[in-house]
Amino acid sequence: MLDKLRLVEARYAEMAERAAQPDFYNDPKAATKLLKEQKQLEPIVEAYRQYLKVQQEHKDLREMLDGTLDADMRELCQEEFTQSKKDLEELEQRLKILLLPRDPNDDKNVIVEIRGGVGGEESALFAHSLYRMYTMYADKHGFKVELLNYNETELGGVKEADFVISGDGAYSRLKFESGVHRVQRVPETESGGRVHTSTATVAVLPEMDTVDVDLRQEDIEMQVFRASGAGGQHINKTSSAVRLIHKPSGIVVACQEERSQLQNRERCMQMLASKLYEIEQSRISEEFSSERRSQVGTGMRNERIRTYNFPQGRVTDHRIGLTLYKIDSIMDGDLDEIIDALVTADQAEKLQKSS
């Protein structure tokens, strides 16, 4: 590990030297790429330098303990030695995590798709609650939300909602949200006070550029229609909404929230590219045995991942057995405790496989 860290530090120093050259920005594309790599290596280098510092302190304290010290000084030195040993172990563990292969999509924006599932109108109302939860989470983290497609019911539920969450590391934070979300609560439409169980599905896709996926125009059928619902001055006046059908796969995507047909088509193409990328990644992951597949994963759409039980005020993530009794704050976008636990579980699993 230390040999690898020395190479990382050397690469980081090389990039810093290159960035200081007067002609560095003559090639903006190359400069952006180098600065991005430098930013990714920075936490590794900082942790490695801290590790070397603590390692030297630990060595010095060992030498002092091997020498002649009075009782008070020896006791103090022993305490510092014990603490430095603990710090070294923690830093070593942190460096192992930092050196794990990065998900190449972690820095991408995400396309989130929410669909009502089992439970009729109550599932649509729950889908709306999830849409609100994710938009509030995005707002707390300074992410931008851009609505692509929104189809609501008469009671204010959501049949389907597609939106982009943009921001640094958006995919790295939200990628474990894909799957079936289950709610247990008394619906507003229930007069008898009985608890119902309903579901909604969430899909989280890295936003891909059309150049990242092989998209042939002859494979795509385009349809235009009038948008419906709140969305802008062109709603119900012009056929600005766009629906694309990918004939080989049967995938259908739609966008109606942009102001022009051209903009909606461009957004649809990005959505289509992301969906085709997801299909290819799923095919690749299926080639691995179930033993090698991640427990946390990035969530298949048919996997029940989480239950929101309103009568008991709890939220349970079934993948890691985490239960939190703070459903109100979670539904208001306070998802960090769940997401951090999922990230930690995923890292622990990867560390175990790499050891």
Coordinates of C-alpha atoms in Angstrom, one line a residue:
M1 CA 0.0 0.0 0.0
L2 CA 2.8 2.4 0.9
D3 CA 4.4 1.9 -2.5
K4 CA 1.2 2.8 -4.2
L5 CA 0.8 5.9 -2.0
R6 CA 4.3 7.1 -2.9
L7 CA 3.4 6.8 -6.6
V8 CA 0.1 8.8 -6.0
E9 CA 2.0 11.5 -4.1
A10 CA 4.6 11.7 -6.9
R11 CA 1.8 12.0 -9.5
Y12 CA 0.1 14.7 -7.4
A13 CA 3.4 16.7 -7.2
E14 CA 3.9 16.4 -10.9
M15 CA 0.4 17.8 -11.6
A16 CA 0.9 20.7 -9.1
E17 CA 4.1 21.6 -11.0
R18 CA 2.4 21.4 -14.3
A19 CA -0.5 23.6 -13.1
A20 CA 2.0 26.2 -12.1
Q21 CA 3.4 26.6 -15.6
P22 CA 2.4 29.9 -17.5
D23 CA 1.1 28.0 -20.5
F24 CA -1.1 25.6 -18.4
Y25 CA -4.4 27.1 -19.6
N26 CA -3.5 27.2 -23.2
D27 CA -5.3 23.9 -23.6
P28 CA -8.5 24.4 -21.5
K29 CA -9.7 20.8 -22.0
A30 CA -6.5 19.2 -20.9
A31 CA -6.2 21.7 -18.0
T32 CA -9.7 20.8 -16.8
K33 CA -9.0 17.1 -16.9
L34 CA -5.7 17.5 -15.0
L35 CA -7.3 19.7 -12.3
K36 CA -10.1 17.2 -11.9
E37 CA -7.6 14.4 -11.4
Q38 CA -5.6 16.5 -9.0
K39 CA -8.8 17.2 -6.9
Q40 CA -9.5 13.4 -6.7
L41 CA -6.0 12.7 -5.5
E42 CA -5.9 15.5 -3.0
P43 CA -7.6 13.7 -0.1
I44 CA -5.4 10.6 -0.6
V45 CA -2.2 12.7 -0.5
E46 CA -3.3 14.7 2.5
A47 CA -4.1 11.5 4.4
Y48 CA -0.8 9.9 3.3
R49 CA 1.2 12.9 4.5
Q50 CA -0.7 12.9 7.8
Y51 CA 0.1 9.2 8.1
L52 CA 3.8 9.8 7.6
K53 CA 3.8 12.5 10.2
V54 CA 2.1 10.4 12.8
Q55 CA 4.3 7.4 11.9
Q56 CA 7.4 9.5 12.6
E57 CA 5.9 10.8 15.9
H58 CA 5.1 7.2 16.8
K59 CA 8.7 6.2 16.1
D60 CA 10.1 9.1 18.1
L61 CA 7.9 8.2 21.1
R62 CA 9.1 4.6 20.9
E63 CA 12.7 5.7 21.1
M64 CA 11.8 7.9 24.1
L65 CA 10.2 5.0 25.9
D66 CA 13.2 2.9 25.3
G67 CA 15.4 5.6 26.9
T68 CA 15.6 6.8 30.5
L69 CA 12.6 8.7 31.7
D70 CA 11.2 9.7 35.1
A71 CA 7.8 8.2 36.1
D72 CA 5.7 11.2 35.2
M73 CA 7.3 11.7 31.8
R74 CA 7.1 7.9 31.0
E75 CA 3.4 7.9 31.8
L76 CA 2.8 10.9 29.6
C77 CA 4.9 9.5 26.8
Q78 CA 3.1 6.1 27.1
E79 CA -0.3 7.9 26.7
E80 CA 0.9 9.7 23.6
F81 CA 2.4 6.5 22.2
T82 CA -0.9 4.6 22.6
Q83 CA -2.8 7.4 21.0
S84 CA -0.4 7.7 18.1
K85 CA -0.8 3.9 17.5
K86 CA -4.6 4.3 17.4
D87 CA -4.2 7.3 15.0
L88 CA -2.0 5.2 12.7
E89 CA -4.5 2.4 12.6
E90 CA -7.3 4.8 11.8
L91 CA -5.3 6.6 9.1
E92 CA -4.3 3.2 7.6
Q93 CA -7.9 2.2 7.4
R94 CA -8.9 5.5 5.8
L95 CA -6.1 5.2 3.2
K96 CA -7.3 1.7 2.3
I97 CA -10.8 3.1 1.6
L98 CA -9.4 6.1 -0.3
L99 CA -7.4 3.7 -2.5
L100 CA -10.5 1.6 -3.4
P101 CA -11.3 1.9 -7.1
R102 CA -13.6 4.8 -7.7
D103 CA -17.0 4.5 -9.4
P104 CA -16.3 6.4 -12.6
N105 CA -19.8 7.9 -12.4
D106 CA -19.6 9.2 -8.9
D107 CA -19.0 12.8 -10.1
K108 CA -21.9 12.8 -12.5
N109 CA -25.3 14.3 -12.2
V110 CA -28.2 11.9 -11.8
I111 CA -31.5 11.3 -13.5
V112 CA -34.1 10.2 -10.9
E113 CA -37.3 8.4 -12.0
I114 CA -40.1 7.9 -9.5
R115 CA -43.1 5.7 -10.3
G116 CA -46.2 4.9 -8.3
G117 CA -46.3 1.1 -7.6
V118 CA -48.7 -1.2 -5.8
G119 CA -51.5 0.6 -3.9
G120 CA -53.4 2.7 -6.3
E121 CA -53.9 6.4 -5.4
E122 CA -52.0 5.9 -2.1
S123 CA -48.9 4.7 -4.0
A124 CA -49.1 7.8 -6.2
L125 CA -49.3 10.0 -3.0
F126 CA -46.3 8.2 -1.6
A127 CA -44.4 8.7 -4.9
H128 CA -45.1 12.4 -4.4
S129 CA -43.7 12.2 -0.9
L130 CA -40.5 10.7 -2.3
Y131 CA -40.3 13.3 -4.9
R132 CA -40.6 16.0 -2.2
M133 CA -38.0 14.2 0.0
Y134 CA -35.4 14.0 -2.8
T135 CA -35.9 17.7 -3.9
M136 CA -35.5 18.8 -0.2
Y137 CA -32.4 16.7 0.1
A138 CA -31.0 18.3 -3.0
D139 CA -31.8 21.8 -1.7
K140 CA -30.0 21.0 1.6
H141 CA -26.8 20.1 -0.3
G142 CA -26.9 22.9 -2.8
F143 CA -27.8 20.6 -5.7
K144 CA -29.9 21.9 -8.6
V145 CA -33.2 20.1 -9.5
E146 CA -34.5 20.2 -13.0
L147 CA -37.9 18.7 -13.7
L148 CA -38.1 16.7 -17.0
N149 CA -41.4 14.9 -16.8
Y150 CA -44.2 15.1 -14.2
N151 CA -47.6 13.3 -14.4
E152 CA -49.8 13.9 -11.4
T153 CA -53.2 12.5 -10.3
E154 CA -56.3 14.4 -9.4
L155 CA -55.5 14.1 -5.7
G156 CA -52.0 15.4 -6.0
G157 CA -50.2 12.1 -6.3
V158 CA -47.5 11.3 -8.8
K159 CA -47.9 8.7 -11.5
E160 CA -44.4 9.4 -12.7
A161 CA -41.8 12.0 -12.1
D162 CA -38.4 12.3 -13.9
F163 CA -35.9 14.9 -12.9
V164 CA -32.2 15.7 -12.9
I165 CA -30.2 16.5 -9.8
S166 CA -27.1 18.3 -10.6
G167 CA -24.1 19.0 -8.4
D168 CA -20.7 17.8 -7.4
G169 CA -20.9 14.1 -6.3
A170 CA -24.7 13.9 -6.8
Y171 CA -24.5 10.3 -8.1
S172 CA -22.1 9.2 -5.4
R173 CA -24.7 10.3 -2.8
L174 CA -27.9 9.0 -4.4
K175 CA -26.8 5.9 -6.3
F176 CA -28.0 3.5 -3.6
E177 CA -31.6 4.9 -3.7
S178 CA -32.7 2.7 -6.7
G179 CA -35.3 0.1 -5.8
V180 CA -38.7 -0.4 -4.3
H181 CA -39.7 1.9 -1.5
R182 CA -42.5 0.6 0.7
V183 CA -44.8 2.8 2.9
Q184 CA -47.0 1.7 5.7
R185 CA -49.5 4.4 6.8
V186 CA -53.2 5.3 7.1
P187 CA -54.1 6.8 3.7
E188 CA -55.9 10.1 3.5
T189 CA -58.6 8.2 1.6
E190 CA -59.1 5.6 4.4
S191 CA -62.1 6.4 6.6
G192 CA -61.6 3.3 8.9
G193 CA -58.2 4.2 10.1
R194 CA -56.6 1.0 8.7
V195 CA -52.9 1.0 7.9
H196 CA -52.2 0.2 4.2
T197 CA -49.0 -0.9 2.6
S198 CA -48.1 0.6 -0.8
T199 CA -45.0 0.9 -2.9
A200 CA -43.2 3.2 -5.3
T201 CA -40.2 2.6 -7.4
V202 CA -37.1 4.8 -7.7
A203 CA -34.5 4.5 -10.4
V204 CA -31.3 6.6 -10.2
L205 CA -29.2 6.8 -13.3
P206 CA -25.9 8.6 -14.0
E207 CA -26.6 11.3 -16.5
M208 CA -24.8 10.2 -19.6
D209 CA -23.9 12.3 -22.7
T210 CA -25.2 10.9 -25.9
V211 CA -21.6 10.4 -27.1
D212 CA -21.1 7.9 -24.3
V213 CA -23.6 5.5 -25.7
D214 CA -24.1 4.1 -29.2
L215 CA -27.3 5.8 -30.3
R216 CA -28.3 5.5 -33.9
Q217 CA -30.9 7.9 -35.3
E218 CA -32.6 5.2 -37.4
D219 CA -33.3 3.2 -34.1
I220 CA -35.3 6.2 -32.6
E221 CA -38.9 7.1 -33.3
M222 CA -39.9 10.6 -32.2
Q223 CA -43.4 11.7 -31.2
V224 CA -44.5 15.2 -30.2
F225 CA -47.5 16.1 -28.0
R226 CA -48.9 18.9 -25.9
A227 CA -47.6 19.1 -22.4
S228 CA -49.9 18.9 -19.5
G229 CA -49.8 20.3 -16.0
A230 CA -47.8 23.2 -14.6
G231 CA -44.7 23.9 -16.5
G232 CA -44.6 27.1 -18.5
Q233 CA -46.3 29.4 -20.9
H234 CA -46.3 26.9 -23.8
I235 CA -48.2 24.3 -21.8
N236 CA -51.3 23.1 -23.8
K237 CA -50.6 25.7 -26.5
T238 CA -48.0 24.0 -28.7
S239 CA -46.8 20.5 -29.2
S240 CA -43.5 21.1 -27.5
A241 CA -43.4 17.9 -25.4
V242 CA -41.3 15.0 -26.9
R243 CA -41.5 11.3 -26.6
L244 CA -38.7 9.1 -27.9
I245 CA -39.1 5.3 -28.6
H246 CA -35.9 3.3 -28.9
K247 CA -37.1 0.6 -31.2
P248 CA -34.5 -2.2 -30.5
S249 CA -35.0 -2.1 -26.7
G250 CA -38.6 -0.8 -26.5
I251 CA -37.5 2.0 -24.1
V252 CA -39.8 5.0 -24.0
V253 CA -38.7 8.4 -22.6
A254 CA -40.6 11.7 -22.5
C255 CA -39.8 15.3 -21.5
Q256 CA -42.3 18.1 -21.4
E257 CA -40.8 20.7 -19.0
E258 CA -38.5 22.5 -21.4
R259 CA -39.8 25.5 -23.3
S260 CA -39.1 24.2 -26.8
Q261 CA -39.4 21.0 -28.7
L262 CA -35.7 21.0 -29.5
Q263 CA -34.7 21.3 -25.8
N264 CA -37.1 18.6 -24.8
R265 CA -35.7 16.3 -27.5
E266 CA -32.2 17.0 -26.3
R267 CA -33.2 16.1 -22.8
C268 CA -34.9 12.9 -24.0
M269 CA -31.7 11.8 -25.8
Q270 CA -29.8 12.2 -22.5
M271 CA -32.4 10.2 -20.7
L272 CA -32.3 7.5 -23.4
A273 CA -28.5 7.3 -23.2
S274 CA -28.7 6.9 -19.4
K275 CA -31.2 4.1 -19.7
L276 CA -29.3 2.2 -22.3
Y277 CA -26.1 2.6 -20.2
E278 CA -28.0 1.2 -17.2
I279 CA -29.1 -1.9 -19.2
E280 CA -25.6 -2.6 -20.3
Q281 CA -24.2 -2.2 -16.7
S282 CA -27.0 -4.6 -15.5
R283 CA -26.0 -7.1 -18.1
I284 CA -22.4 -6.9 -17.1
S285 CA -23.2 -7.3 -13.4
E286 CA -25.4 -10.3 -14.1
E287 CA -22.3 -12.1 -15.4
F288 CA -20.8 -12.0 -11.9
S289 CA -21.9 -14.7 -9.4
S290 CA -24.3 -13.7 -6.6
E291 CA -21.5 -14.2 -4.1
R292 CA -19.5 -11.4 -5.8
R293 CA -22.5 -9.1 -6.2
S294 CA -22.6 -6.2 -3.8
Q295 CA -25.0 -6.5 -0.9
V296 CA -25.7 -2.7 -1.0
G297 CA -25.5 -2.5 -4.8
T298 CA -27.0 0.3 -6.7
G299 CA -30.4 -1.2 -6.4
M300 CA -32.4 -3.2 -9.0
R301 CA -35.9 -1.8 -9.6
N302 CA -37.6 -5.0 -8.3
E303 CA -35.6 -5.0 -5.0
R304 CA -37.4 -3.8 -1.9
I305 CA -34.8 -1.6 -0.2
R306 CA -36.6 0.5 2.4
T307 CA -39.8 0.7 4.5
Y308 CA -41.3 3.9 5.8
N309 CA -43.6 3.0 8.7
F310 CA -45.6 6.1 9.7
P311 CA -47.5 4.7 12.7
Q312 CA -44.2 3.7 14.4
G313 CA -42.3 6.7 13.1
R314 CA -39.5 4.5 11.7
V315 CA -37.6 4.1 8.5
T316 CA -35.8 0.8 7.9
D317 CA -33.2 0.1 5.2
H318 CA -33.4 -3.6 4.7
R319 CA -30.0 -4.0 2.9
I320 CA -28.0 -3.0 6.0
G321 CA -30.6 -3.6 8.8
L322 CA -30.6 0.1 9.7
T323 CA -33.7 1.5 11.5
L324 CA -34.1 5.1 12.4
Y325 CA -37.0 6.6 14.4
K326 CA -37.0 10.0 12.7
I327 CA -39.4 9.5 9.8
D328 CA -40.6 13.2 9.8
S329 CA -37.1 14.6 9.3
I330 CA -36.2 11.9 6.7
M331 CA -39.3 12.7 4.7
D332 CA -38.1 16.4 4.9
G333 CA -34.9 15.4 3.1
D334 CA -32.7 14.5 6.1
L335 CA -31.2 11.4 4.4
D336 CA -27.5 11.8 5.2
E337 CA -27.5 9.3 8.1
I338 CA -29.0 6.6 5.9
I339 CA -26.7 7.5 2.9
D340 CA -23.6 7.6 5.0
A341 CA -24.4 4.2 6.5
L342 CA -24.9 2.7 3.0
V343 CA -21.6 4.2 1.7
T344 CA -19.8 2.8 4.8
A345 CA -21.3 -0.6 4.3
D346 CA -20.4 -0.6 0.6
Q347 CA -16.8 0.4 1.4
A348 CA -16.5 -2.3 4.1
E349 CA -17.7 -4.9 1.6
K350 CA -15.2 -3.8 -1.0
L351 CA -12.4 -3.8 1.5
Q352 CA -13.3 -7.4 2.5
K353 CA -13.3 -8.5 -1.1
S354 CA -10.0 -6.8 -1.8
S355 CA -8.2 -8.3 1.2

